[in-house]
Amino acid sequence: MTELIPRPRGVLADSGEVRLTAHSQLSAGPATEGVGHWLRTVLREATGLPLREGRAPDGTDGDGIGLRLDPGLGPEEYRLVSDGSGVLVEGGSAAGVFWGAQTLRQLLGPDAYRRAPVDRDRTWAVPHLTIEDSPRFPWRGLMLDVARHFMPKEGVLRYLDLMAAHKLNVFHFHLTDDQGWRVRIERYPRLTEVGSWRPRTKFGHRASPLWEEKPHGGFYTQDDIREIVAYAAERHITVVPEIDVPGHSQAAIAAYPELGNTDVITASVTGGTALSVWDSWGISPNVLAPTDNTLRFYEGVFEEVLGLFPSEFIHVGGDECLKDQWRVSPAAQARIKELGLADEDALQSWFIGHFAKWLSARGRRLIGWDEILEGGIAEGAAVSSWRGYGGGIAAARAGHDVVMCPEQHVYLDHRQADGADEPVPIGYVRTLEDVYRFEPVPAGLDESEARRILGTQANVWTEVMEDQARVDYQAFPRLAAFAEVAWSALPAPADRDFADFERRMTAHYRRLDALGVAYRPPSGPLPWQRRPGVPGRPLDGPPPNR
């Protein structure tokens, strides 16, 4: 009962237990029926118990489970009481009840995460206790890059379940980049007909001499997206899509060449005059042209995106936009002069500002990587601070909302150890303990500025993750540590009890085993998790804390 992850705010234990039997019922009060359906489904699969629908969601059956709302609790707050009356989970909203149900599942043991019973004679019991809990941040996110290496729909749904099990509630869906366009846009079919696949793929870091000489690609139909969004909503997860502008757009330009700076287009990567979807990593010099045609095109894209994703925020990227083409393009320079802008940074700010206003007029909010601060940031826009704390601090002090995701701390593509067996080592060493000691709120912010920190997010970039097993290896177990940082009110980083977290992880590894997660073992990679001879780009020493 003390092996819960994330760590609850308060646990009061008592003697005794509630045993679930073939006679146990599950009762869901008004507005909790969806949670009841989810909980009954997963527990029936794991336990084989029928958990028939009951009528009284107050746990008075003695061996039953009740779910109900308590308007006195915060929106994501929950209270779980297990006593002689049964198990009662109350929440300030259905989301709070759902997070309480996730805790209940952990209390039942690792086998509660299986798809079928492994022992039909075992006893399923919940210890007598009271848990009161609520999240520290409203934004507890995971960014998954499906542009560099495509993850089929079933894999995305699986990751939504893994997020829910860790009480993460924002799925940042990185759908487009130089290496692929992953969402069907009906009015622009070539975005997926051409832009969703590449003829080959760099294997390892971009300096690697290795190639995987076969086509790679895939995309989600609009019905796939609707299914993913609905599946996430049932788990109280918001899906925030990312459509990159004006950089990281070579796949779109390959599909519709008129979107590029056609007077100076860089086609050296193909050796010809037309761009293809990029087959290597890094930052492509090919960026969108700052034309009215480009604006109208992407307005069409975003119109369909808004119809698929009901989220408040729409992510537009805005990062790593190389401006070399704009500097030498007569058309881009004429645009800067026409608009009365100072330079190319101001041109990017104009580009992002256009879509901030366009989204705002439709009741949505723009969020972008911290480069959108350069040249001035649009009113109401939010910032994903990835290059360290600096962008987030500047945005918060300027009155903008911030999601903290500094690469030095929560980029899960970075290597987990400095051993020679670590597969395709990228970046700085970021151990499980390093992630556990990450603090999302930067020092030096006053109280009002600190309230601008909506929360935090771990990012999984997939250049060197060719399949789901590699994503699992890089994400876990560190995502469990991150989830506790995002949810729990922990002490200052140096005062956190990592030994206690490791102790609780001993039980949590068994849950991950039951879920089939190919995590990195504490002792190091298993033989089949290694990638001998595939070069990465390790960086030595501690990361800069900027």
Coordinates of N, CA and C in Angstrom, one line a residue, residues 125-246:
A125 N -7.6 -8.3 -3.1 CA -7.9 -7.5 -1.9 C -7.3 -6.1 -1.9
V126 N -8.1 -5.2 -1.3 CA -7.6 -3.8 -1.2 C -7.5 -3.6 0.3
P127 N -6.3 -3.2 0.8 CA -6.1 -2.9 2.2 C -7.0 -1.8 2.7
H128 N -7.4 -1.9 4.0 CA -8.2 -0.8 4.6 C -7.3 0.5 4.7
L129 N -7.7 1.5 4.1 CA -6.9 2.8 4.2 C -7.8 3.9 3.6
T130 N -7.2 5.1 3.8 CA -7.8 6.3 3.2 C -6.7 7.1 2.5
I131 N -6.9 7.4 1.2 CA -6.0 8.1 0.4 C -6.7 9.4 0.0
E132 N -6.0 10.5 0.2 CA -6.5 11.8 -0.3 C -5.3 12.4 -1.2
D133 N -5.7 12.8 -2.4 CA -4.7 13.1 -3.4 C -5.2 14.1 -4.4
S134 N -4.3 14.9 -4.9 CA -4.6 15.8 -6.0 C -3.3 16.1 -6.7
P135 N -3.3 16.6 -8.0 CA -2.1 16.8 -8.7 C -1.5 18.2 -8.4
R136 N -0.2 18.3 -8.6 CA 0.4 19.6 -8.4 C 0.2 20.5 -9.6
F137 N 0.2 19.9 -10.8 CA 0.1 20.7 -12.1 C -1.1 20.3 -12.9
P138 N -1.8 21.2 -13.6 CA -2.9 20.8 -14.5 C -2.4 20.2 -15.8
W139 N -1.1 20.5 -16.2 CA -0.5 20.0 -17.4 C 0.6 19.0 -17.1
R140 N 0.3 17.8 -17.3 CA 1.2 16.7 -17.0 C 1.4 15.9 -18.3
G141 N 2.4 16.3 -19.1 CA 2.4 15.8 -20.5 C 3.4 14.9 -20.9
L142 N 3.1 14.2 -22.0 CA 4.1 13.4 -22.8 C 4.0 13.8 -24.2
M143 N 5.2 14.2 -24.8 CA 5.2 14.5 -26.3 C 5.8 13.3 -27.0
L144 N 5.1 12.8 -28.0 CA 5.5 11.6 -28.7 C 5.7 12.1 -30.2
D145 N 6.9 11.9 -30.7 CA 7.2 12.3 -32.1 C 7.0 11.0 -33.0
V146 N 5.9 11.1 -33.8 CA 5.6 10.0 -34.7 C 6.0 10.4 -36.2
A147 N 6.7 11.6 -36.3 CA 7.1 12.0 -37.6 C 8.4 11.4 -38.1
R148 N 9.3 11.3 -37.2 CA 10.6 10.7 -37.5 C 10.5 9.2 -37.7
H149 N 9.9 8.5 -36.7 CA 9.6 7.1 -36.9 C 8.1 7.0 -36.6
F150 N 7.3 6.5 -37.5 CA 5.9 6.4 -37.4 C 5.5 5.3 -36.4
M151 N 4.6 5.6 -35.5 CA 4.0 4.6 -34.6 C 2.6 4.3 -35.0
P152 N 2.3 3.1 -35.4 CA 0.9 2.8 -35.8 C -0.1 3.1 -34.7
K153 N -1.4 3.2 -35.1 CA -2.4 3.6 -34.2 C -2.5 2.8 -32.9
E154 N -2.4 1.5 -33.0 CA -2.4 0.6 -31.9 C -1.4 1.0 -30.8
G155 N -0.2 1.3 -31.3 CA 0.9 1.7 -30.4 C 0.6 3.0 -29.7
V156 N -0.1 4.0 -30.4 CA -0.5 5.2 -29.8 C -1.5 5.0 -28.7
L157 N -2.5 4.1 -29.0 CA -3.5 3.8 -28.0 C -2.9 3.2 -26.8
R158 N -1.9 2.3 -27.0 CA -1.2 1.7 -25.9 C -0.5 2.8 -25.0
Y159 N 0.1 3.8 -25.7 CA 0.8 4.8 -24.9 C -0.2 5.7 -24.2
L160 N -1.4 5.9 -24.7 CA -2.4 6.6 -23.9 C -2.7 5.8 -22.6
D161 N -2.8 4.5 -22.7 CA -3.1 3.7 -21.5 C -1.9 3.8 -20.5
L162 N -0.7 3.8 -21.0 CA 0.5 3.9 -20.2 C 0.5 5.3 -19.5
M163 N 0.1 6.3 -20.2 CA 0.0 7.7 -19.6 C -1.0 7.7 -18.5
A164 N -2.2 7.1 -18.8 CA -3.3 7.1 -17.8 C -2.8 6.4 -16.5
A165 N -2.1 5.3 -16.7 CA -1.6 4.5 -15.5 C -0.7 5.3 -14.7
H166 N -0.1 6.4 -15.2 CA 0.8 7.2 -14.5 C 0.2 8.6 -14.2
K167 N -1.1 8.8 -14.4 CA -1.8 10.0 -14.1 C -1.3 11.2 -15.0
L168 N -0.8 10.9 -16.2 CA -0.4 12.0 -17.1 C -1.7 12.3 -17.9
N169 N -1.9 13.6 -18.2 CA -3.2 14.0 -18.8 C -3.1 14.8 -20.1
V170 N -1.9 15.1 -20.6 CA -1.8 15.8 -21.9 C -0.9 15.0 -22.8
F171 N -1.4 14.7 -24.0 CA -0.7 13.9 -25.0 C -0.4 14.9 -26.1
H172 N 0.9 15.3 -26.2 CA 1.4 16.2 -27.3 C 1.8 15.4 -28.5
F173 N 1.0 15.5 -29.5 CA 1.1 14.6 -30.7 C 1.9 15.3 -31.8
H174 N 3.1 15.0 -31.9 CA 4.0 15.6 -32.9 C 3.8 14.9 -34.3
L175 N 3.0 15.6 -35.1 CA 2.5 14.9 -36.3 C 3.2 15.2 -37.6
T176 N 4.0 16.3 -37.6 CA 4.6 16.7 -38.9 C 6.0 17.1 -38.6
D177 N 6.9 16.9 -39.6 CA 8.3 17.3 -39.6 C 8.9 17.2 -40.9
D178 N 10.2 17.4 -41.0 CA 10.9 17.3 -42.3 C 10.8 15.8 -42.8
Q179 N 10.8 14.9 -41.9 CA 10.9 13.4 -42.3 C 9.5 12.8 -42.5
G180 N 8.4 13.5 -42.3 CA 7.1 12.8 -42.6 C 6.0 13.7 -42.1
W181 N 4.8 13.5 -42.8 CA 3.6 14.1 -42.5 C 2.6 13.0 -42.2
R182 N 2.0 13.0 -40.9 CA 1.3 11.8 -40.4 C -0.2 12.0 -40.3
V183 N -0.8 13.0 -40.7 CA -2.3 13.2 -40.5 C -2.9 13.5 -41.9
R184 N -3.9 12.8 -42.3 CA -4.6 13.0 -43.5 C -5.3 14.3 -43.5
I185 N -5.0 15.2 -44.5 CA -5.8 16.4 -44.7 C -6.5 16.3 -46.0
E186 N -7.8 16.2 -46.0 CA -8.6 15.9 -47.1 C -8.4 16.8 -48.3
R187 N -8.3 18.1 -48.0 CA -8.2 19.1 -49.1 C -6.8 19.1 -49.7
Y188 N -5.9 18.5 -49.1 CA -4.5 18.5 -49.6 C -4.0 17.0 -49.5
P189 N -4.5 16.2 -50.3 CA -4.1 14.7 -50.2 C -2.7 14.4 -50.4
R190 N -1.9 15.2 -51.1 CA -0.5 14.9 -51.4 C 0.3 15.0 -50.1
L191 N -0.2 15.7 -49.1 CA 0.5 15.7 -47.8 C 0.8 14.3 -47.3
T192 N -0.1 13.4 -47.5 CA 0.1 12.0 -47.0 C 0.5 11.1 -48.2
E193 N 0.0 11.4 -49.4 CA 0.3 10.6 -50.6 C 1.8 10.7 -50.8
V194 N 2.4 11.9 -50.7 CA 3.8 12.1 -50.9 C 4.6 12.3 -49.6
G195 N 4.0 13.1 -48.7 CA 4.8 13.5 -47.5 C 4.8 12.5 -46.4
S196 N 4.1 11.4 -46.5 CA 4.1 10.5 -45.3 C 5.1 9.4 -45.4
W197 N 5.9 9.3 -46.4 CA 6.9 8.3 -46.5 C 8.2 8.8 -47.2
R198 N 9.3 8.1 -46.8 CA 10.6 8.4 -47.4 C 11.2 7.1 -47.9
P199 N 12.1 7.2 -48.9 CA 12.6 6.0 -49.5 C 13.6 5.2 -48.6
R200 N 14.3 5.9 -47.7 CA 15.2 5.2 -46.8 C 15.4 6.1 -45.6
T201 N 16.1 5.6 -44.6 CA 16.2 6.3 -43.3 C 17.6 6.1 -42.8
K202 N 18.2 7.2 -42.3 CA 19.4 7.2 -41.6 C 19.3 6.3 -40.3
F203 N 20.2 5.5 -40.0 CA 20.2 4.6 -38.9 C 21.3 5.1 -37.9
G204 N 20.8 5.6 -36.8 CA 21.7 6.2 -35.8 C 21.7 7.7 -35.9
H205 N 22.7 8.3 -35.3 CA 22.8 9.8 -35.4 C 23.0 10.2 -36.8
R206 N 22.8 11.5 -37.1 CA 22.9 12.0 -38.5 C 24.3 11.8 -39.1
A207 N 25.3 11.7 -38.2 CA 26.7 11.5 -38.7 C 27.0 10.1 -39.0
S208 N 26.0 9.2 -38.7 CA 26.2 7.8 -38.9 C 26.4 7.4 -40.4
P209 N 27.2 6.5 -40.7 CA 27.3 6.1 -42.1 C 26.3 5.0 -42.5
L210 N 25.4 4.6 -41.5 CA 24.5 3.5 -41.7 C 23.1 4.1 -42.2
W211 N 22.5 3.3 -43.1 CA 21.2 3.5 -43.6 C 20.3 2.3 -43.6
E212 N 19.1 2.5 -43.3 CA 18.1 1.4 -43.5 C 17.5 1.6 -44.9
E213 N 17.9 0.7 -45.8 CA 17.6 0.9 -47.2 C 16.2 0.3 -47.5
K214 N 15.2 0.8 -46.9 CA 13.8 0.5 -47.3 C 12.9 1.6 -47.0
P215 N 11.8 1.7 -47.7 CA 10.9 2.8 -47.4 C 10.3 2.8 -46.0
H216 N 10.1 4.0 -45.4 CA 9.5 4.1 -44.1 C 8.4 5.1 -44.2
G217 N 7.3 4.8 -43.6 CA 6.2 5.8 -43.6 C 4.9 5.3 -42.9
G218 N 3.9 6.1 -43.1 CA 2.6 5.8 -42.5 C 1.9 7.1 -42.1
F219 N 0.6 7.0 -42.0 CA -0.2 8.2 -41.5 C -1.5 7.7 -40.9
Y220 N -2.1 8.6 -40.2 CA -3.4 8.4 -39.6 C -4.5 9.0 -40.4
T221 N -5.5 8.2 -40.7 CA -6.7 8.7 -41.4 C -7.4 9.6 -40.4
Q222 N -8.4 10.4 -40.9 CA -9.1 11.2 -39.9 C -9.9 10.4 -39.0
D223 N -10.4 9.2 -39.4 CA -11.1 8.4 -38.4 C -10.2 7.8 -37.4
D224 N -8.9 7.5 -37.8 CA -7.9 7.1 -36.8 C -7.7 8.2 -35.7
I225 N -7.6 9.4 -36.2 CA -7.4 10.5 -35.3 C -8.6 10.7 -34.4
R226 N -9.8 10.6 -34.9 CA -11.0 10.7 -34.1 C -11.0 9.6 -33.0
E227 N -10.6 8.4 -33.4 CA -10.6 7.3 -32.5 C -9.5 7.5 -31.4
I228 N -8.4 8.0 -31.7 CA -7.3 8.3 -30.8 C -7.8 9.4 -29.8
V229 N -8.4 10.5 -30.3 CA -8.9 11.5 -29.5 C -10.0 11.0 -28.5
A230 N -10.9 10.2 -29.0 CA -12.0 9.7 -28.2 C -11.4 8.8 -27.1
Y231 N -10.5 7.9 -27.5 CA -9.9 7.0 -26.6 C -9.1 7.7 -25.5
A232 N -8.4 8.8 -25.8 CA -7.8 9.6 -24.8 C -8.8 10.3 -23.9
A233 N -9.9 10.8 -24.5 CA -10.9 11.5 -23.7 C -11.5 10.6 -22.6
E234 N -11.7 9.3 -23.0 CA -12.2 8.4 -22.0 C -11.3 8.2 -20.9
R235 N -10.0 8.5 -21.1 CA -9.0 8.3 -20.0 C -8.6 9.7 -19.5
H236 N -9.4 10.7 -19.8 CA -9.2 12.1 -19.3 C -7.8 12.7 -19.7
I237 N -7.5 12.4 -20.9 CA -6.2 12.9 -21.5 C -6.6 13.8 -22.7
T238 N -6.0 15.0 -22.7 CA -6.2 15.9 -23.8 C -5.2 15.7 -24.8
V239 N -5.5 15.6 -26.1 CA -4.6 15.5 -27.2 C -4.3 16.8 -27.8
V240 N -3.1 17.3 -27.7 CA -2.7 18.6 -28.3 C -1.8 18.3 -29.6
P241 N -2.4 18.6 -30.8 CA -1.6 18.2 -32.0 C -0.6 19.3 -32.3
E242 N 0.5 18.8 -32.9 CA 1.5 19.8 -33.4 C 1.6 19.7 -34.9
I243 N 1.4 20.8 -35.6 CA 1.7 21.0 -37.0 C 2.7 22.1 -37.2
D244 N 3.9 21.7 -37.6 CA 5.1 22.6 -37.6 C 5.0 23.7 -38.7
V245 N 5.2 24.9 -38.3 CA 5.5 26.0 -39.1 C 6.4 27.0 -38.4
P246 N 7.2 27.8 -39.2 CA 7.5 27.7 -40.6 C 8.7 26.8 -40.9

